[in-house]
Amino acid sequence: MFYLESLFLNNFRNYSKLRIDFHPRLNIILGENGQGKTNLIEAVFFLSVTRSFRTNRDQDLAGLPEQYFFIKGQFVKDDFNNLLQISYNDKQLKVVIDNDRKGRFDHLQQFPIVAFSPDDLLIVREGPAIRRRYINLEASRLNQLYFLELRAYHRVLLQRSKLLKENRNRRDLEKLLEPWDDSLITHGSAVIRFRKELVRQLAKEAAPIFSRMSVEQEELSLNYTCSFASDDNCVDLEKQFREALLKKRELEFRRQTTVVGPHLDDLCIIINGRDSRKYSSQGQKRTAALALKMAEVTMLRQKNGSWPILLLDDVFSEFDGQRKEQLLDFLAGINSQCFLTSAVALEKLPAELAGCYYKINVQRGIISHEKDGPGS
Ligand SMILES: Nc1ncnc2c1ncn2[C@@H]1O[C@H](COP(=O)(O)OP(=O)(O)OP(=O)(O)O)[C@@H](O)[C@H]1O
Ligand SMILES: [Mg+2]
């Protein structure tokens, strides 16, 4: 089993100092609005992913008015312990695992965590950029090669788009673009292949979860849409990418930027055959977002052999009775360490979870622990 055993925070959001032990199975974090429930699981998420699910700016996490924070967590995996320490000071982030200094994203796959918060509705509801960000994070966590290809692709994209912005004569520019086109196609095609495979697997896992959670056994499917015409099995992807680039040359010169490539792709989330962004209800969208996250949980388990840690922020206030029950059943059926936040007490837990949890009360960044039940 894989779990976070303890956490220490210094000057993180509204926690000036915190030292807490967690239950290996379920931790229910209760408190009124604005007390620090989300902040607590944000810190847990940050340990694993080295970024927040709410902000891209590290400095937002430093307890005001200071400019530093420190997070330390003890993870247990089977019989091994890992001490992970992250400090932020002077705009610099430092990651240390068991006394070894690491690069910021080196441990992206080592301590797998899946977070679900009300904001995840945006994945279904908003524009493509947010879905690309979602896919990039998930694919990077499942495959280190994806992360490297994506990084290489973004470097090429930046250079190529910079060239297009420089005012040169057309012939010079054509010549200069050639090698960049090659790299763009190589790394871009790799990124697209990884993403299509991820989407195929996600769809396979998410569909049954979604239909179980929906009242009328609705159907969820996913479709990865490329910024250029390409076949599903990606056999001629490089050729199709090149053709599209040549076809869009004029447009690129005019717009002075790269207009073809995976930085413009999208993931279409389809419920009962229709684009959910346009046709689905708020509840259907929320259920689809949750099904995607739960699918990710099962995929991480298949990849790693152990369940990822699961963070559920304020999820229960948003779902109706049946969905709440389905979600709790799902949690009872897997063997993840789970963190649940809620502003109201939870009514009924499945029998499998009763007595296997800590209740953690939060008030203005101060924690009080109630250790419940015989299993704790
Ligand atoms: N950088 C920061 N420094 C100090 N305090 C902060 C910082 N960022 C947020 N806060 C405080 O943290 C509190 C919000 O915490 P959090 O979002 O965890 O609340 P919550 O318990 O999840 O509430 P809700 O039930 O409304 O979601 C607010 O009081 C906010 O002012
Ligand atoms: Mg909150």
mmCIF file of C-alpha atoms in Angstrom, residues 13-336:
data_model
loop_
_atom_site.group_PDB
_atom_site.id
_atom_site.type_symbol
_atom_site.label_atom_id
_atom_site.label_comp_id
_atom_site.label_asym_id
_atom_site.label_seq_id
_atom_site.Cartn_x
_atom_site.Cartn_y
_atom_site.Cartn_z
ATOM 1 C CA ARG A 13 -1.203 29.532 3.008
ATOM 2 C CA ASN A 14 -3.018 30.007 6.343
ATOM 3 C CA TYR A 15 -0.972 27.348 8.192
ATOM 4 C CA SER A 16 1.840 29.003 10.089
ATOM 5 C CA LYS A 17 2.980 25.669 11.539
ATOM 6 C CA LEU A 18 1.352 22.267 11.280
ATOM 7 C CA ARG A 19 2.408 18.743 12.112
ATOM 8 C CA ILE A 20 -0.137 16.026 11.392
ATOM 9 C CA ASP A 21 -0.394 12.237 11.055
ATOM 10 C CA PHE A 22 -2.779 10.732 8.549
ATOM 11 C CA HIS A 23 -4.791 7.540 8.437
ATOM 12 C CA PRO A 24 -3.582 5.168 5.704
ATOM 13 C CA ARG A 25 -7.107 4.713 4.418
ATOM 14 C CA LEU A 26 -9.429 7.689 4.873
ATOM 15 C CA ASN A 27 -9.022 11.214 6.225
ATOM 16 C CA ILE A 28 -12.123 13.359 6.518
ATOM 17 C CA ILE A 29 -11.253 17.036 6.798
ATOM 18 C CA LEU A 30 -14.081 19.088 8.241
ATOM 19 C CA GLY A 31 -14.447 22.790 8.904
ATOM 20 C CA GLU A 32 -16.440 25.852 8.007
ATOM 21 C CA ASN A 33 -15.825 27.860 4.860
ATOM 22 C CA GLY A 34 -12.460 29.601 4.597
ATOM 23 C CA GLN A 35 -10.768 27.685 7.441
ATOM 24 C CA GLY A 36 -8.046 25.869 5.479
ATOM 25 C CA LYS A 37 -9.506 22.527 4.286
ATOM 26 C CA THR A 38 -8.534 23.014 0.656
ATOM 27 C CA ASN A 39 -5.195 24.520 1.677
ATOM 28 C CA LEU A 40 -4.348 21.296 3.491
ATOM 29 C CA ILE A 41 -4.954 19.012 0.532
ATOM 30 C CA GLU A 42 -3.353 21.556 -1.776
ATOM 31 C CA ALA A 43 -0.161 21.058 0.255
ATOM 32 C CA VAL A 44 -0.471 17.267 -0.133
ATOM 33 C CA PHE A 45 -0.973 17.692 -3.888
ATOM 34 C CA PHE A 46 1.972 20.085 -4.140
ATOM 35 C CA LEU A 47 4.268 17.534 -2.525
ATOM 36 C CA SER A 48 3.496 15.028 -5.240
ATOM 37 C CA VAL A 49 3.108 17.191 -8.335
ATOM 38 C CA THR A 50 5.185 20.284 -7.388
ATOM 39 C CA ARG A 51 2.381 22.516 -8.498
ATOM 40 C CA SER A 52 -0.974 23.539 -7.136
ATOM 41 C CA PHE A 53 -4.362 22.639 -8.559
ATOM 42 C CA ARG A 54 -5.478 26.247 -7.940
ATOM 43 C CA THR A 55 -2.619 28.490 -8.994
ATOM 44 C CA ASN A 56 0.441 28.452 -11.215
ATOM 45 C CA ARG A 57 2.311 30.915 -9.009
ATOM 46 C CA ASP A 58 4.396 29.455 -6.217
ATOM 47 C CA GLN A 59 4.349 32.712 -4.283
ATOM 48 C CA ASP A 60 0.569 32.499 -3.799
ATOM 49 C CA LEU A 61 1.222 29.564 -1.475
ATOM 50 C CA ALA A 62 3.440 31.489 0.915
ATOM 51 C CA GLY A 63 1.565 32.591 4.027
ATOM 52 C CA LEU A 64 1.177 36.345 3.790
ATOM 53 C CA PRO A 65 3.075 38.625 4.178
ATOM 54 C CA GLU A 66 6.119 36.338 3.913
ATOM 55 C CA GLN A 67 7.759 35.051 0.743
ATOM 56 C CA TYR A 68 8.639 31.536 1.772
ATOM 57 C CA PHE A 69 6.980 28.219 2.575
ATOM 58 C CA PHE A 70 8.064 24.725 3.505
ATOM 59 C CA ILE A 71 6.288 21.369 3.058
ATOM 60 C CA LYS A 72 7.578 18.060 4.324
ATOM 61 C CA GLY A 73 5.863 14.700 3.926
ATOM 62 C CA GLN A 74 6.679 11.150 4.878
ATOM 63 C CA PHE A 75 5.390 8.691 2.269
ATOM 64 C CA VAL A 76 5.162 4.966 2.858
ATOM 65 C CA LYS A 77 5.270 2.538 -0.046
ATOM 66 C CA ASP A 78 5.103 -1.128 0.872
ATOM 67 C CA ASP A 79 7.799 -1.283 3.531
ATOM 68 C CA PHE A 80 9.826 1.710 2.351
ATOM 69 C CA ASN A 81 9.695 5.281 3.568
ATOM 70 C CA ASN A 82 10.480 8.389 1.561
ATOM 71 C CA LEU A 83 10.907 11.790 3.108
ATOM 72 C CA LEU A 84 10.015 14.510 0.619
ATOM 73 C CA GLN A 85 10.820 18.138 1.402
ATOM 74 C CA ILE A 86 9.930 21.159 -0.701
ATOM 75 C CA SER A 87 10.987 24.653 0.219
ATOM 76 C CA TYR A 88 10.273 27.936 -1.484
ATOM 77 C CA ASN A 89 12.428 30.912 -0.706
ATOM 78 C CA ASP A 90 13.669 33.906 -2.696
ATOM 79 C CA LYS A 91 11.477 32.798 -5.630
ATOM 80 C CA GLN A 92 13.423 29.516 -5.737
ATOM 81 C CA LEU A 93 11.870 26.114 -5.253
ATOM 82 C CA LYS A 94 14.005 23.352 -3.813
ATOM 83 C CA VAL A 95 13.032 19.668 -3.796
ATOM 84 C CA VAL A 96 14.833 17.176 -1.576
ATOM 85 C CA ILE A 97 14.014 13.477 -1.359
ATOM 86 C CA ASP A 98 15.732 11.532 1.408
ATOM 87 C CA ASN A 99 18.558 14.103 1.558
ATOM 88 C CA ASP A 100 19.085 14.107 -2.234
ATOM 89 C CA ARG A 101 18.496 17.359 -4.095
ATOM 90 C CA LYS A 102 16.177 16.801 -7.100
ATOM 91 C CA GLY A 103 14.959 18.764 -10.117
ATOM 92 C CA ARG A 104 11.493 20.249 -9.783
ATOM 93 C CA PHE A 105 9.663 17.581 -11.779
ATOM 94 C CA ASP A 106 11.986 14.609 -11.263
ATOM 95 C CA HIS A 107 9.611 12.851 -8.898
ATOM 96 C CA LEU A 108 6.438 13.415 -10.927
ATOM 97 C CA GLN A 109 5.723 9.692 -11.113
ATOM 98 C CA GLN A 110 7.083 8.598 -7.759
ATOM 99 C CA PHE A 111 4.238 9.677 -5.464
ATOM 100 C CA PRO A 112 1.067 9.406 -7.559
ATOM 101 C CA ILE A 113 -1.878 11.509 -6.481
ATOM 102 C CA VAL A 114 -5.199 12.270 -8.137
ATOM 103 C CA ALA A 115 -7.137 15.331 -7.023
ATOM 104 C CA PHE A 116 -10.756 16.108 -7.740
ATOM 105 C CA SER A 117 -12.221 19.501 -6.926
ATOM 106 C CA PRO A 118 -15.276 21.464 -8.045
ATOM 107 C CA ASP A 119 -12.986 23.357 -10.450
ATOM 108 C CA ASP A 120 -12.523 20.177 -12.468
ATOM 109 C CA LEU A 121 -15.894 20.897 -13.966
ATOM 110 C CA LEU A 122 -13.957 23.422 -16.040
ATOM 111 C CA ILE A 123 -12.257 20.540 -17.867
ATOM 112 C CA VAL A 124 -15.617 19.691 -19.398
ATOM 113 C CA ARG A 125 -17.107 23.159 -19.566
ATOM 114 C CA GLU A 126 -14.382 25.541 -20.669
ATOM 115 C CA GLY A 127 -12.183 26.002 -23.753
ATOM 116 C CA PRO A 128 -9.555 23.598 -25.143
ATOM 117 C CA ALA A 129 -6.552 25.116 -23.308
ATOM 118 C CA ILE A 130 -7.715 23.730 -19.977
ATOM 119 C CA ARG A 131 -8.237 20.251 -21.457
ATOM 120 C CA ARG A 132 -4.758 20.304 -23.009
ATOM 121 C CA ARG A 133 -3.320 21.261 -19.611
ATOM 122 C CA TYR A 134 -5.237 18.360 -18.062
ATOM 123 C CA ILE A 135 -4.030 15.863 -20.698
ATOM 124 C CA ASN A 136 -0.456 17.118 -20.419
ATOM 125 C CA LEU A 137 -0.399 16.635 -16.674
ATOM 126 C CA GLU A 138 -1.975 13.178 -16.769
ATOM 127 C CA ALA A 139 0.157 11.930 -19.651
ATOM 128 C CA SER A 140 3.342 13.263 -18.012
ATOM 129 C CA ARG A 141 2.477 11.429 -14.807
ATOM 130 C CA LEU A 142 1.863 8.202 -16.663
ATOM 131 C CA ASN A 143 4.872 8.405 -18.930
ATOM 132 C CA GLN A 144 8.185 10.229 -18.450
ATOM 133 C CA LEU A 145 8.838 10.076 -22.212
ATOM 134 C CA TYR A 146 5.710 12.103 -22.828
ATOM 135 C CA PHE A 147 6.962 14.828 -20.510
ATOM 136 C CA LEU A 148 10.297 14.951 -22.365
ATOM 137 C CA GLU A 149 8.652 15.041 -25.807
ATOM 138 C CA LEU A 150 6.245 17.747 -24.702
ATOM 139 C CA ARG A 151 9.075 19.864 -23.331
ATOM 140 C CA ALA A 152 11.051 19.435 -26.560
ATOM 141 C CA TYR A 153 7.970 20.320 -28.594
ATOM 142 C CA HIS A 154 7.369 23.510 -26.620
ATOM 143 C CA ARG A 155 10.976 24.605 -27.085
ATOM 144 C CA VAL A 156 10.719 24.131 -30.859
ATOM 145 C CA LEU A 157 7.349 25.853 -30.946
ATOM 146 C CA LEU A 158 8.745 28.868 -29.125
ATOM 147 C CA GLN A 159 11.744 29.205 -31.455
ATOM 148 C CA ARG A 160 9.711 28.634 -34.586
ATOM 149 C CA SER A 161 7.060 31.150 -33.626
ATOM 150 C CA LYS A 162 9.814 33.649 -32.753
ATOM 151 C CA LEU A 163 11.280 33.257 -36.233
ATOM 152 C CA LEU A 164 7.887 33.894 -37.769
ATOM 153 C CA LYS A 165 7.639 37.115 -35.812
ATOM 154 C CA GLU A 166 10.955 38.475 -37.065
ATOM 155 C CA ASN A 167 10.530 40.581 -40.171
ATOM 156 C CA ARG A 168 12.601 38.863 -42.837
ATOM 157 C CA ASN A 169 12.147 38.409 -46.497
ATOM 158 C CA ARG A 170 10.080 35.447 -47.427
ATOM 159 C CA ARG A 171 12.844 33.345 -49.023
ATOM 160 C CA ASP A 172 15.155 33.615 -46.023
ATOM 161 C CA LEU A 173 12.367 32.747 -43.691
ATOM 162 C CA GLU A 174 11.378 29.653 -45.692
ATOM 163 C CA LYS A 175 14.963 28.410 -45.450
ATOM 164 C CA LEU A 176 15.249 29.145 -41.771
ATOM 165 C CA LEU A 177 11.984 27.394 -41.012
ATOM 166 C CA GLU A 178 12.969 24.089 -42.632
ATOM 167 C CA PRO A 179 14.908 22.500 -39.732
ATOM 168 C CA TRP A 180 12.357 23.800 -37.243
ATOM 169 C CA ASP A 181 9.565 22.229 -39.276
ATOM 170 C CA ASP A 182 11.326 18.875 -39.021
ATOM 171 C CA SER A 183 11.665 19.087 -35.240
ATOM 172 C CA LEU A 184 8.145 20.382 -34.838
ATOM 173 C CA ILE A 185 6.821 17.393 -36.773
ATOM 174 C CA THR A 186 8.991 14.843 -34.945
ATOM 175 C CA HIS A 187 8.176 15.984 -31.400
ATOM 176 C CA GLY A 188 4.631 17.088 -32.234
ATOM 177 C CA SER A 189 3.763 13.702 -33.735
ATOM 178 C CA ALA A 190 5.174 11.918 -30.697
ATOM 179 C CA VAL A 191 3.035 14.115 -28.437
ATOM 180 C CA ILE A 192 -0.085 13.402 -30.512
ATOM 181 C CA ARG A 193 0.532 9.628 -30.494
ATOM 182 C CA PHE A 194 0.934 9.584 -26.716
ATOM 183 C CA ARG A 195 -2.177 11.679 -26.247
ATOM 184 C CA LYS A 196 -4.332 9.563 -28.557
ATOM 185 C CA GLU A 197 -3.299 6.429 -26.720
ATOM 186 C CA LEU A 198 -4.009 8.077 -23.354
ATOM 187 C CA VAL A 199 -7.439 9.218 -24.527
ATOM 188 C CA ARG A 200 -8.236 5.722 -25.811
ATOM 189 C CA GLN A 201 -7.394 4.202 -22.419
ATOM 190 C CA LEU A 202 -9.134 6.955 -20.479
ATOM 191 C CA ALA A 203 -12.304 6.430 -22.506
ATOM 192 C CA LYS A 204 -12.205 2.685 -21.886
ATOM 193 C CA GLU A 205 -11.915 3.143 -18.120
ATOM 194 C CA ALA A 206 -14.178 6.173 -17.739
ATOM 195 C CA ALA A 207 -17.176 4.934 -19.737
ATOM 196 C CA PRO A 208 -18.322 2.196 -17.323
ATOM 197 C CA ILE A 209 -17.702 4.443 -14.282
ATOM 198 C CA PHE A 210 -19.762 7.202 -15.869
ATOM 199 C CA SER A 211 -22.651 4.972 -16.824
ATOM 200 C CA ARG A 212 -22.760 3.509 -13.305
ATOM 201 C CA MET A 213 -22.909 7.010 -11.835
ATOM 202 C CA SER A 214 -25.594 8.334 -14.173
ATOM 203 C CA VAL A 215 -29.248 7.715 -13.563
ATOM 204 C CA GLU A 216 -30.191 6.522 -17.028
ATOM 205 C CA GLN A 217 -27.046 4.529 -17.832
ATOM 206 C CA GLU A 218 -25.782 7.305 -20.056
ATOM 207 C CA GLU A 219 -22.827 6.870 -22.358
ATOM 208 C CA LEU A 220 -19.544 8.726 -22.195
ATOM 209 C CA SER A 221 -17.043 8.731 -25.028
ATOM 210 C CA LEU A 222 -13.932 10.759 -25.819
ATOM 211 C CA ASN A 223 -12.542 11.986 -29.068
ATOM 212 C CA TYR A 224 -9.105 13.510 -29.555
ATOM 213 C CA THR A 225 -9.267 16.196 -32.220
ATOM 214 C CA CYS A 226 -6.149 17.240 -34.094
ATOM 215 C CA SER A 227 -5.530 20.704 -35.485
ATOM 216 C CA PHE A 228 -5.045 19.036 -38.894
ATOM 217 C CA ALA A 229 -6.726 16.142 -40.707
ATOM 218 C CA SER A 230 -5.189 12.887 -39.483
ATOM 219 C CA ASP A 231 -6.235 9.255 -39.393
ATOM 220 C CA ASP A 232 -7.013 7.542 -36.109
ATOM 221 C CA ASN A 233 -4.203 4.998 -36.132
ATOM 222 C CA CYS A 234 -1.522 7.665 -36.773
ATOM 223 C CA VAL A 235 0.276 5.677 -39.501
ATOM 224 C CA ASP A 236 0.831 8.717 -41.758
ATOM 225 C CA LEU A 237 0.891 11.282 -39.003
ATOM 226 C CA GLU A 238 4.247 12.889 -39.892
ATOM 227 C CA LYS A 239 3.241 13.158 -43.563
ATOM 228 C CA GLN A 240 -0.127 14.667 -42.699
ATOM 229 C CA PHE A 241 1.504 17.107 -40.254
ATOM 230 C CA ARG A 242 3.946 18.257 -42.966
ATOM 231 C CA GLU A 243 1.198 18.668 -45.550
ATOM 232 C CA ALA A 244 -0.827 20.753 -43.134
ATOM 233 C CA LEU A 245 2.180 22.950 -42.340
ATOM 234 C CA LEU A 246 2.822 23.588 -46.036
ATOM 235 C CA LYS A 247 -0.829 24.317 -46.641
ATOM 236 C CA LYS A 248 -0.912 26.822 -43.803
ATOM 237 C CA ARG A 249 2.354 28.605 -44.732
ATOM 238 C CA GLU A 250 0.576 31.726 -45.971
ATOM 239 C CA LEU A 251 -1.555 31.917 -42.862
ATOM 240 C CA GLU A 252 1.507 31.488 -40.645
ATOM 241 C CA PHE A 253 3.324 34.312 -42.406
ATOM 242 C CA ARG A 254 0.311 36.519 -41.972
ATOM 243 C CA ARG A 255 -0.353 35.630 -38.339
ATOM 244 C CA GLN A 256 3.355 35.339 -37.504
ATOM 245 C CA THR A 257 2.834 32.261 -35.405
ATOM 246 C CA THR A 258 2.582 28.453 -35.636
ATOM 247 C CA VAL A 259 -0.989 27.527 -36.518
ATOM 248 C CA VAL A 260 -0.685 23.721 -36.790
ATOM 249 C CA GLY A 261 0.270 21.281 -34.039
ATOM 250 C CA PRO A 262 -0.751 19.631 -30.769
ATOM 251 C CA HIS A 263 -0.652 22.986 -28.932
ATOM 252 C CA LEU A 264 -3.970 23.608 -30.693
ATOM 253 C CA ASP A 265 -5.581 20.175 -30.311
ATOM 254 C CA ASP A 266 -8.595 19.385 -28.169
ATOM 255 C CA LEU A 267 -10.307 16.568 -26.353
ATOM 256 C CA CYS A 268 -13.989 16.287 -27.134
ATOM 257 C CA ILE A 269 -16.030 14.870 -24.240
ATOM 258 C CA ILE A 270 -19.185 13.284 -25.577
ATOM 259 C CA ILE A 271 -22.259 12.276 -23.572
ATOM 260 C CA ASN A 272 -24.908 10.226 -25.357
ATOM 261 C CA GLY A 273 -23.364 11.088 -28.709
ATOM 262 C CA ARG A 274 -23.331 14.843 -28.187
ATOM 263 C CA ASP A 275 -20.587 17.294 -27.331
ATOM 264 C CA SER A 276 -21.062 17.719 -23.599
ATOM 265 C CA ARG A 277 -19.693 21.251 -23.637
ATOM 266 C CA LYS A 278 -22.690 22.412 -25.615
ATOM 267 C CA TYR A 279 -25.456 20.019 -24.624
ATOM 268 C CA SER A 280 -24.942 18.537 -21.163
ATOM 269 C CA SER A 281 -26.347 19.664 -17.856
ATOM 270 C CA GLN A 282 -24.117 20.917 -15.057
ATOM 271 C CA GLY A 283 -24.543 17.611 -13.185
ATOM 272 C CA GLN A 284 -23.688 15.519 -16.251
ATOM 273 C CA LYS A 285 -20.560 17.590 -16.820
ATOM 274 C CA ARG A 286 -19.534 17.189 -13.201
ATOM 275 C CA THR A 287 -20.096 13.433 -13.373
ATOM 276 C CA ALA A 288 -18.050 13.231 -16.584
ATOM 277 C CA ALA A 289 -15.188 15.135 -14.924
ATOM 278 C CA LEU A 290 -15.334 12.798 -11.936
ATOM 279 C CA ALA A 291 -15.417 9.700 -14.185
ATOM 280 C CA LEU A 292 -12.269 10.949 -15.951
ATOM 281 C CA LYS A 293 -10.514 11.324 -12.609
ATOM 282 C CA MET A 294 -11.605 7.918 -11.384
ATOM 283 C CA ALA A 295 -10.421 6.437 -14.679
ATOM 284 C CA GLU A 296 -7.057 8.007 -14.004
ATOM 285 C CA VAL A 297 -7.017 6.382 -10.567
ATOM 286 C CA THR A 298 -7.465 2.930 -12.120
ATOM 287 C CA MET A 299 -4.883 3.663 -14.830
ATOM 288 C CA LEU A 300 -2.287 4.715 -12.271
ATOM 289 C CA ARG A 301 -3.002 1.573 -10.324
ATOM 290 C CA GLN A 302 -2.485 -0.548 -13.477
ATOM 291 C CA LYS A 303 0.789 1.228 -14.166
ATOM 292 C CA ASN A 304 2.241 1.252 -10.653
ATOM 293 C CA GLY A 305 0.695 -1.802 -9.061
ATOM 294 C CA SER A 306 -0.455 0.328 -6.119
ATOM 295 C CA TRP A 307 -3.364 2.736 -5.823
ATOM 296 C CA PRO A 308 -2.629 6.465 -6.026
ATOM 297 C CA ILE A 309 -3.577 8.787 -3.189
ATOM 298 C CA LEU A 310 -6.939 10.409 -3.836
ATOM 299 C CA LEU A 311 -7.882 13.968 -2.855
ATOM 300 C CA LEU A 312 -11.554 14.921 -3.042
ATOM 301 C CA ASP A 313 -12.164 18.566 -2.332
ATOM 302 C CA ASP A 314 -15.692 19.561 -1.438
ATOM 303 C CA VAL A 315 -17.118 16.971 -3.784
ATOM 304 C CA PHE A 316 -20.051 15.873 -1.703
ATOM 305 C CA SER A 317 -21.776 19.234 -1.625
ATOM 306 C CA GLU A 318 -22.056 19.194 -5.392
ATOM 307 C CA PHE A 319 -23.592 15.787 -6.087
ATOM 308 C CA ASP A 320 -27.077 14.406 -5.561
ATOM 309 C CA GLY A 321 -27.751 11.459 -3.239
ATOM 310 C CA GLN A 322 -27.281 8.695 -5.771
ATOM 311 C CA ARG A 323 -23.988 10.066 -7.091
ATOM 312 C CA LYS A 324 -22.685 10.552 -3.547
ATOM 313 C CA GLU A 325 -23.459 6.928 -2.788
ATOM 314 C CA GLN A 326 -21.819 5.708 -5.993
ATOM 315 C CA LEU A 327 -18.726 7.733 -5.233
ATOM 316 C CA LEU A 328 -18.460 6.386 -1.697
ATOM 317 C CA ASP A 329 -18.929 2.862 -3.033
ATOM 318 C CA PHE A 330 -16.138 3.493 -5.507
ATOM 319 C CA LEU A 331 -13.886 4.657 -2.670
ATOM 320 C CA ALA A 332 -14.781 1.643 -0.565
ATOM 321 C CA GLY A 333 -13.983 -0.650 -3.484
ATOM 322 C CA ILE A 334 -10.448 0.608 -4.057
ATOM 323 C CA ASN A 335 -7.502 0.580 -1.726
ATOM 324 C CA SER A 336 -6.363 4.207 -2.012
#
